[in-house]
Amino acid sequence: MLMPLRKRFRFHFSGNRQTNCISKPEWYLTQVLMWMESSSSFMDDNIQPVFDRIGGGVNARVELCRGLLTLVQEKVSSDACRVLYDDVLLSHLVEEVLQFEKELRSSHAYPASLPGLIHLLLDDSVLQKWLSVEKKMAVEKMDSMLSSENAWSSQYKDVSDLDELKAPDCAETFMTLLQVITGYRPLPSPSAQLKFLELQKELVDDFRIRLTQVMKEESRCPLSLRYCAILNAVNYISAILTDWGDNVFFLQLQQAAVSQCDCGVKGVALTELGRLASLEGSLFDDLLALLERLREDMMGLTCFHSSSVVVFQVAERPLPSGPVQHVPVQLSLSMMLCVRDTLLNLHQVLSSTLFQRAWQGLAERLDSFIYQEVILSNHFSEGGAAQLQFDMNRNLFPLFGHYSKRPENYFNRACVLLCLSGGSALLLRDALRQTEDPDPPPGALLNDVGVYVLSPNDALILLGLRAAWPEQ
């Protein structure tokens, strides 16, 4: 049965025939798959019963595949030597061999215990050239993607439901590139797989360095679209690598690295083997640490700059200085507008997780500014305290209410103490001053009036900022 197929194969795919094209390995690979498919019914219906009567557990379809594979193996081995120094042709041959192997195992149920074609790629010269070509092409694509006009825009920017990560196009393209390189997954050699993993990690680190370089150029404007896009890219890559660390394939590769004590994997040291063996860490921990450091540095600068823009918008008019002031104190309208615009901008340019951290950081610094520069720096009349509380409750908190059900929880409740009635404030002050076995304790007293963050000493300082007391 194989004789006619062998003759046809050699007739079409050897010598000077037009079908024997070195740049078209898919022609003979597809032809062999078609022969396997077209012969499957005949083998099952006519040949398999004969084998079953003879006994021995022979599978007719598998035997036909084995016979045809000998032809393809010889052809692929010969072609690999011919294209070894042509990057494009070698890359194409590898791609077609991987696709053939996938079809062979999935569509034709060829046993994993029997060799197909992929083992031919483990030849030292072919494997090293394959690695070299993958690296060269990846670096070229990185250069291209980072110089693209759309490098820092998200392809899903107009579809909010799909754009939570707001990953720029260059980051998505890069991770797709890494995913394509993971085509080495079917290789039957863990040591060869680990070499490709080392290449992937090297590319991630290269991309991180490139992002850092662009970030430094944009660091003067940490709220700019490009700077935030870089931050989103770092966050996106970190999220993907974290997921990969829990992926079954990479966990198996991690165990292979440990069992072989293969420290040739970049970033895996002998001291880390125990941690990797217990699955406490992943093969990507070293890269994740570098990305985390970059993300935190960028996030810190973004939060600092956004809050600085806000706190510089001080009171609508200069706050009066001097001893006790009996005038209302207003938070600046320009500050409120700046808070609104800053939150809106951050929400538009940052991923959901980064934005949550950003607005909480802004709330924390704004709270500190109001407490230190507005409250502690002034004395408050009844009207001034009421005005400040009004500004907080009716103007400031609703700005953060779009992102939190209880925005007031992110601000201390100093205004509560300033707005207590004279009698209640006097009783609270006297109770907080009690030093011997206070009952109830000071913390409980503050909780009763809705103050949970301030210490008793801070509460006494705030009460001292009241401009008038009942006995005065």
Coordinates of C-alpha atoms in Angstrom, one line a residue:
M1 CA 0.0 0.0 0.0
L2 CA 2.8 2.4 0.7
M3 CA 4.7 1.7 -2.5
P4 CA 2.5 3.8 -4.8
L5 CA 2.4 6.7 -2.2
R6 CA 6.2 6.6 -1.9
K7 CA 6.6 6.8 -5.7
R8 CA 4.3 9.7 -5.9
F9 CA 6.0 11.5 -3.0
R10 CA 9.4 11.1 -4.6
F11 CA 8.2 12.0 -8.0
H12 CA 6.6 15.3 -6.8
F13 CA 9.0 16.3 -4.0
S14 CA 12.5 15.5 -5.2
G15 CA 14.7 16.5 -8.1
N16 CA 13.9 19.5 -10.3
R17 CA 10.1 19.3 -10.1
Q18 CA 8.3 22.6 -9.5
T19 CA 6.5 21.0 -6.6
N20 CA 9.9 20.4 -4.9
C21 CA 10.2 24.0 -3.7
I22 CA 12.4 24.6 -0.7
S23 CA 10.3 27.6 0.4
K24 CA 7.1 25.6 0.4
P25 CA 7.5 22.7 2.9
E26 CA 3.7 22.9 3.5
W27 CA 3.2 21.4 0.0
Y28 CA 4.6 18.0 0.9
L29 CA 3.5 18.1 4.6
T30 CA -0.1 18.9 3.6
Q31 CA 0.0 16.2 0.9
V32 CA 1.0 13.5 3.5
L33 CA -1.7 14.6 5.9
M34 CA -4.3 14.3 3.0
W35 CA -3.1 10.8 2.3
M36 CA -3.5 9.9 5.9
E37 CA -7.0 11.4 6.0
S38 CA -8.2 9.8 2.7
S39 CA -6.9 6.4 3.7
S40 CA -8.3 6.3 7.2
S41 CA -11.7 4.8 6.3
F42 CA -10.2 2.2 4.1
M43 CA -7.7 1.2 6.8
D44 CA -10.4 1.0 9.4
D45 CA -12.9 -0.9 7.3
N46 CA -10.7 -3.3 5.3
I47 CA -7.2 -3.6 6.8
Q48 CA -7.9 -3.4 10.5
P49 CA -10.2 -6.5 10.6
V50 CA -7.3 -8.5 9.1
F51 CA -4.9 -7.3 11.8
D52 CA -7.5 -8.0 14.5
R53 CA -7.9 -11.6 13.3
I54 CA -4.1 -12.1 13.3
G55 CA -3.8 -10.6 16.8
G56 CA -0.9 -8.6 18.2
G57 CA -2.7 -5.3 18.7
V58 CA -1.5 -3.7 15.5
N59 CA -3.3 -0.5 14.5
A60 CA -3.6 -0.2 10.8
R61 CA -3.9 3.6 10.7
V62 CA -0.9 4.1 12.9
E63 CA 1.2 1.8 10.8
L64 CA 0.2 3.7 7.6
C65 CA 1.2 7.0 9.4
R66 CA 4.5 5.5 10.4
G67 CA 5.3 4.5 6.9
L68 CA 4.4 7.9 5.5
L69 CA 6.4 9.6 8.2
T70 CA 9.6 7.9 7.2
L71 CA 9.3 9.8 3.9
V72 CA 8.6 13.1 5.5
Q73 CA 11.3 12.7 8.1
E74 CA 13.9 12.2 5.4
K75 CA 12.6 15.2 3.5
V76 CA 12.5 17.5 6.5
S77 CA 16.0 16.5 7.6
S78 CA 17.3 17.2 4.2
D79 CA 15.5 20.6 3.9
A80 CA 16.7 21.6 7.4
C81 CA 20.3 21.3 6.3
R82 CA 19.6 23.3 3.2
V83 CA 17.9 26.2 4.9
L84 CA 20.1 26.4 8.0
Y85 CA 21.6 29.7 6.9
D86 CA 18.5 31.3 5.6
D87 CA 16.6 32.8 8.6
V88 CA 13.3 33.2 6.8
L89 CA 13.2 29.7 5.2
L90 CA 14.3 28.1 8.5
S91 CA 11.6 29.9 10.4
H92 CA 9.0 28.9 7.9
L93 CA 10.1 25.3 8.0
V94 CA 9.9 25.2 11.8
E95 CA 6.5 26.7 11.7
E96 CA 5.2 24.2 9.3
V97 CA 6.7 21.3 11.2
L98 CA 5.1 22.4 14.4
Q99 CA 1.7 22.7 12.6
F100 CA 2.2 19.3 11.0
E101 CA 3.0 17.8 14.4
K102 CA -0.2 19.3 15.9
E103 CA -2.4 17.9 13.2
L104 CA -0.7 14.5 13.4
R105 CA -1.3 14.2 17.1
S106 CA -4.8 15.7 17.3
S107 CA -6.6 14.8 14.0
H108 CA -4.9 11.5 13.3
A109 CA -4.5 10.3 16.9
Y110 CA -0.9 9.4 16.4
P111 CA 0.5 8.1 19.7
A112 CA 2.7 10.4 21.7
S113 CA 5.1 7.5 22.4
L114 CA 6.0 7.3 18.7
P115 CA 8.3 9.9 17.0
G116 CA 6.8 12.4 14.6
L117 CA 8.8 15.2 13.1
I118 CA 9.4 17.6 15.9
H119 CA 12.4 15.6 17.3
L120 CA 14.3 16.5 14.1
L121 CA 14.3 20.1 15.4
L122 CA 16.4 19.0 18.4
D123 CA 19.5 18.5 16.3
D124 CA 22.1 20.9 17.8
S125 CA 22.7 22.9 14.7
V126 CA 19.0 23.3 14.0
L127 CA 18.1 24.1 17.6
Q128 CA 20.7 26.7 18.0
K129 CA 19.8 28.3 14.7
W130 CA 16.2 28.2 15.6
L131 CA 16.9 30.0 18.9
S132 CA 19.1 32.6 17.1
V133 CA 16.4 33.3 14.5
E134 CA 13.7 33.6 17.2
K135 CA 15.8 36.2 19.1
K136 CA 16.7 38.1 16.0
M137 CA 13.2 38.4 14.7
A138 CA 11.8 39.2 18.2
V139 CA 14.3 42.1 18.6
E140 CA 13.4 43.4 15.1
K141 CA 9.7 43.3 16.0
M142 CA 10.3 45.1 19.2
D143 CA 12.1 47.9 17.4
S144 CA 9.1 48.1 15.0
M145 CA 6.3 48.0 17.5
L146 CA 7.9 50.6 19.8
S147 CA 8.4 53.0 16.8
S148 CA 4.8 52.5 15.6
E149 CA 2.4 55.5 15.6
N150 CA -0.1 53.4 17.6
A151 CA 2.5 52.0 20.0
W152 CA 1.0 53.7 23.1
S153 CA -2.7 53.6 22.3
S154 CA -5.0 50.7 23.2
Q155 CA -6.8 48.9 20.4
Y156 CA -9.8 48.5 22.7
K157 CA -9.9 52.2 23.8
D158 CA -13.4 52.6 22.4
V159 CA -14.8 49.4 24.1
S160 CA -14.7 50.1 27.8
D161 CA -15.8 46.5 28.8
L162 CA -12.7 45.1 27.1
D163 CA -10.3 47.8 28.2
E164 CA -9.9 47.3 31.9
L165 CA -6.1 46.8 31.6
K166 CA -5.7 49.6 29.0
A167 CA -2.7 47.8 27.7
P168 CA -1.0 49.8 24.9
D169 CA -0.7 48.1 21.5
C170 CA 3.1 47.6 21.9
A171 CA 2.6 45.6 25.1
E172 CA -0.1 43.4 23.6
T173 CA 1.9 42.8 20.5
F174 CA 5.0 41.9 22.6
M175 CA 3.1 39.4 24.7
T176 CA 1.6 37.9 21.6
L177 CA 5.2 37.6 20.3
L178 CA 6.2 35.7 23.5
Q179 CA 3.1 33.5 23.1
V180 CA 4.1 32.6 19.6
I181 CA 7.6 31.7 20.8
T182 CA 5.9 29.3 23.2
G183 CA 5.4 27.1 20.1
Y184 CA 8.4 25.2 21.5
R185 CA 5.9 23.6 24.0
P186 CA 5.6 20.3 22.1
L187 CA 9.4 19.7 22.1
P188 CA 10.1 16.3 23.7
S189 CA 13.2 17.6 25.5
P190 CA 12.8 19.7 28.7
S191 CA 16.4 21.0 28.4
A192 CA 15.5 22.4 24.9
Q193 CA 12.3 23.9 26.3
L194 CA 14.3 25.6 29.1
K195 CA 16.6 27.2 26.5
F196 CA 13.5 28.8 24.9
L197 CA 12.3 29.9 28.3
E198 CA 15.6 31.6 28.9
L199 CA 15.2 33.4 25.6
Q200 CA 11.7 34.5 26.5
K201 CA 12.9 35.9 29.9
E202 CA 15.8 37.6 28.1
L203 CA 13.3 39.3 25.8
V204 CA 11.0 40.4 28.6
D205 CA 14.0 42.0 30.4
D206 CA 15.0 43.7 27.1
F207 CA 11.5 45.1 26.7
R208 CA 11.5 46.2 30.3
I209 CA 14.7 48.2 29.7
R210 CA 13.2 49.7 26.6
L211 CA 10.1 50.8 28.6
T212 CA 12.3 52.3 31.3
Q213 CA 14.2 54.3 28.7
V214 CA 11.0 55.7 27.2
M215 CA 9.6 56.3 30.7
K216 CA 12.6 58.4 31.7
E217 CA 12.0 60.6 28.6
E218 CA 8.4 61.1 29.7
S219 CA 9.0 61.4 33.5
R220 CA 8.6 65.2 33.4
C221 CA 4.9 64.7 32.6
P222 CA 3.9 61.7 34.8
L223 CA 0.2 62.3 34.0
S224 CA 0.7 62.3 30.2
L225 CA -0.9 59.7 28.0
R226 CA 2.4 58.1 27.1
Y227 CA 3.7 57.9 30.6
C228 CA 0.5 56.3 31.9
A229 CA 0.5 53.9 28.8
I230 CA 4.0 52.8 29.9
L231 CA 2.7 52.2 33.4
N232 CA -0.2 50.2 32.0
A233 CA 2.2 48.2 29.9
V234 CA 4.4 47.3 32.9
N235 CA 1.2 46.3 34.8
Y236 CA -0.1 44.2 31.9
I237 CA 3.1 42.3 31.4
S238 CA 3.3 41.6 35.2
A239 CA -0.2 40.3 35.2
I240 CA 0.5 37.9 32.2
L241 CA 3.7 36.6 33.7
T242 CA 2.0 36.0 37.0
D243 CA -0.7 33.9 35.2
W244 CA 2.1 32.1 33.4
G245 CA 3.7 31.2 36.7
D246 CA 0.5 29.3 37.6
N247 CA 0.2 27.7 34.2
V248 CA 0.5 23.9 34.2
F249 CA 3.1 23.9 31.4
F250 CA 5.4 26.3 33.1
L251 CA 4.9 24.5 36.4
Q252 CA 6.1 21.3 34.7
L253 CA 9.0 23.2 33.2
Q254 CA 9.8 24.5 36.7
Q255 CA 10.0 21.0 38.0
A256 CA 12.1 20.0 35.1
A257 CA 14.6 22.8 35.9
V258 CA 14.7 21.7 39.5
S259 CA 15.1 18.0 38.7
Q260 CA 17.9 18.6 36.3
C261 CA 19.4 21.3 38.5
D262 CA 19.4 23.3 35.4
C263 CA 20.7 26.7 36.6
G264 CA 21.3 27.8 33.0
V265 CA 17.9 29.3 33.1
K266 CA 18.5 33.0 33.6
G267 CA 17.7 34.1 37.1
V268 CA 17.4 30.6 38.6
A269 CA 20.2 30.2 41.2
L270 CA 21.1 27.2 43.3
T271 CA 19.7 28.8 46.4
E272 CA 16.3 29.2 44.7
L273 CA 15.9 25.6 43.7
G274 CA 14.4 24.6 47.0
R275 CA 11.8 27.4 46.7
L276 CA 11.0 26.5 43.1
A277 CA 10.8 22.8 44.0
S278 CA 8.1 23.5 46.6
L279 CA 6.2 25.7 44.1
E280 CA 6.5 28.7 46.5
G281 CA 7.9 30.8 43.6
S282 CA 7.8 30.7 39.9
L283 CA 10.3 30.8 37.1
F284 CA 9.3 34.4 36.5
D285 CA 9.9 35.8 40.0
D286 CA 13.1 37.6 39.2
L287 CA 11.4 39.4 36.3
L288 CA 8.3 40.1 38.3
A289 CA 10.4 41.7 41.0
L290 CA 12.1 44.1 38.4
L291 CA 8.7 44.9 36.9
E292 CA 7.2 45.5 40.3
R293 CA 10.0 47.9 41.2
L294 CA 9.5 49.8 38.0
R295 CA 5.7 49.9 38.4
E296 CA 6.0 51.1 42.0
D297 CA 8.4 53.9 41.1
M298 CA 6.2 55.0 38.3
M299 CA 3.0 54.7 40.4
G300 CA 4.7 56.7 43.2
L301 CA 5.6 59.5 40.8
T302 CA 2.1 59.6 39.2
C303 CA 0.4 59.7 42.6
F304 CA 2.8 62.4 43.9
H305 CA 2.4 64.6 40.8
S306 CA -1.4 64.2 40.7
S307 CA -1.8 65.2 44.4
S308 CA 0.7 68.0 44.0
V309 CA -1.3 69.5 41.2
V310 CA -4.3 69.5 43.5
V311 CA -2.8 70.7 46.8
F312 CA -1.2 73.6 45.0
Q313 CA -4.7 74.9 44.4
V314 CA -4.9 76.4 47.9
A315 CA -7.8 78.4 49.2
E316 CA -9.8 80.6 46.9
R317 CA -8.3 83.5 48.9
P318 CA -5.3 83.4 51.2
L319 CA -6.2 81.9 54.5
P320 CA -5.9 84.5 57.3
S321 CA -3.0 84.1 59.6
G322 CA -2.5 85.3 63.2
P323 CA -4.1 84.3 66.5
V324 CA -7.7 83.2 66.7
Q325 CA -9.7 83.7 63.5
H326 CA -13.5 84.2 63.7
V327 CA -14.0 84.0 59.9
P328 CA -15.4 81.1 57.8
V329 CA -12.8 78.9 56.0
Q330 CA -13.6 77.7 52.5
L331 CA -11.9 75.0 50.5
S332 CA -11.0 76.6 47.2
L333 CA -13.3 76.0 44.2
S334 CA -10.3 75.7 42.0
M335 CA -9.1 72.9 44.2
M336 CA -12.4 71.0 43.8
L337 CA -12.3 71.5 40.0
C338 CA -8.7 70.3 39.9
V339 CA -9.6 67.2 42.0
R340 CA -12.4 66.4 39.6
D341 CA -10.3 66.9 36.5
T342 CA -7.4 64.9 37.9
L343 CA -9.6 62.0 38.8
L344 CA -11.3 62.0 35.4
N345 CA -7.9 62.1 33.6
L346 CA -6.5 59.2 35.8
H347 CA -9.6 57.2 35.2
Q348 CA -9.3 57.6 31.5
V349 CA -5.6 56.7 31.2
L350 CA -4.9 54.1 33.9
S351 CA -6.1 50.5 34.1
S352 CA -8.8 49.8 36.7
T353 CA -6.4 48.4 39.3
L354 CA -3.8 51.2 38.9
F355 CA -6.6 53.8 39.0
Q356 CA -7.9 52.4 42.2
R357 CA -4.5 52.8 43.8
A358 CA -4.1 56.3 42.3
W359 CA -7.4 57.8 43.6
Q360 CA -6.8 56.3 47.0
G361 CA -3.3 57.8 47.1
L362 CA -4.8 61.1 46.0
A363 CA -7.4 60.9 48.7
E364 CA -4.7 60.1 51.3
R365 CA -2.5 63.0 50.4
L366 CA -5.4 65.4 50.0
D367 CA -6.6 64.4 53.5
S368 CA -3.2 65.0 54.9
F369 CA -3.0 68.4 53.2
I370 CA -6.4 69.5 54.5
Y371 CA -5.6 68.3 58.0
Q372 CA -2.1 69.9 58.1
E373 CA -2.4 73.0 56.0
V374 CA -6.1 74.0 56.5
I375 CA -7.3 72.6 59.8
L376 CA -4.2 72.7 62.0
S377 CA -3.1 76.0 60.7
N378 CA -6.2 77.9 61.6
H379 CA -8.7 78.5 64.4
F380 CA -12.3 78.0 63.6
S381 CA -15.4 79.9 64.4
E382 CA -18.7 78.0 64.4
G383 CA -19.4 79.3 60.9
G384 CA -15.9 78.4 59.6
A385 CA -16.2 74.9 60.9
A386 CA -19.6 74.5 59.4
Q387 CA -18.4 75.8 56.0
L388 CA -15.5 73.4 56.0
Q389 CA -17.7 70.5 56.8
F390 CA -20.1 71.5 54.1
D391 CA -17.3 71.7 51.6
M392 CA -16.1 68.3 52.5
N393 CA -19.5 66.6 52.6
R394 CA -21.2 68.3 49.6
N395 CA -18.2 69.0 47.3
L396 CA -15.2 66.9 48.1
F397 CA -16.7 63.5 49.0
P398 CA -19.0 63.3 46.0
L399 CA -16.0 63.6 43.7
F400 CA -14.6 60.3 45.1
G401 CA -18.1 58.9 45.4
H402 CA -18.0 57.8 41.8
Y403 CA -15.3 55.3 42.7
S404 CA -16.2 54.3 46.3
K405 CA -19.5 53.7 48.1
R406 CA -18.1 55.3 51.3
P407 CA -15.5 57.9 50.2
E408 CA -15.6 59.6 53.7
N409 CA -13.8 56.5 55.0
Y410 CA -10.6 57.7 53.2
F411 CA -10.6 61.0 55.1
N412 CA -10.2 61.6 58.9
R413 CA -13.2 63.1 60.6
A414 CA -11.6 66.2 62.1
C415 CA -14.6 68.4 61.0
V416 CA -16.8 66.3 63.3
L417 CA -14.9 67.6 66.4
L418 CA -14.9 71.2 65.1
C419 CA -18.6 71.1 64.5
L420 CA -19.7 69.6 67.9
S421 CA -22.0 71.8 69.9
G422 CA -20.3 73.8 72.6
G423 CA -21.5 71.7 75.4
S424 CA -20.7 68.4 73.8
A425 CA -17.2 69.6 72.8
L426 CA -16.6 70.8 76.4
L427 CA -17.6 67.4 77.9
L428 CA -15.5 65.5 75.3
R429 CA -12.4 67.7 76.0
D430 CA -12.7 67.2 79.8
A431 CA -13.2 63.4 79.3
L432 CA -10.1 63.2 77.1
R433 CA -8.1 65.1 79.6
Q434 CA -8.9 62.6 82.3
T435 CA -5.7 60.6 82.9
E436 CA -6.6 58.1 85.7
D437 CA -8.6 55.1 84.6
P438 CA -10.9 56.9 82.1
D439 CA -14.2 55.2 81.7
P440 CA -15.2 54.8 79.0
P441 CA -11.7 54.9 77.4
P442 CA -10.9 57.8 75.1
G443 CA -11.0 55.7 71.9
A444 CA -14.6 54.7 72.7
L445 CA -15.6 58.3 73.3
L446 CA -14.2 59.4 69.9
N447 CA -15.9 56.4 68.2
D448 CA -19.2 57.5 69.8
V449 CA -19.0 60.9 67.9
G450 CA -17.9 59.2 64.7
V451 CA -14.2 59.7 64.9
Y452 CA -12.2 56.5 64.3
V453 CA -8.7 57.5 63.0
L454 CA -7.6 60.3 65.3
S455 CA -5.7 59.6 68.6
P456 CA -7.0 61.2 71.8
N457 CA -4.0 63.7 71.8
D458 CA -4.8 64.7 68.2
A459 CA -8.5 65.1 69.2
L460 CA -7.5 67.5 72.0
I461 CA -5.4 69.6 69.6
L462 CA -8.4 69.9 67.3
L463 CA -10.7 70.8 70.0
G464 CA -8.2 73.5 71.0
L465 CA -8.7 75.0 67.5
R466 CA -12.3 76.0 68.3
A467 CA -12.4 79.8 68.4
A468 CA -14.9 80.0 71.2
W469 CA -16.1 77.9 74.2
P470 CA -19.2 78.1 76.3
E471 CA -17.4 79.6 79.3
Q472 CA -15.7 82.3 77.2

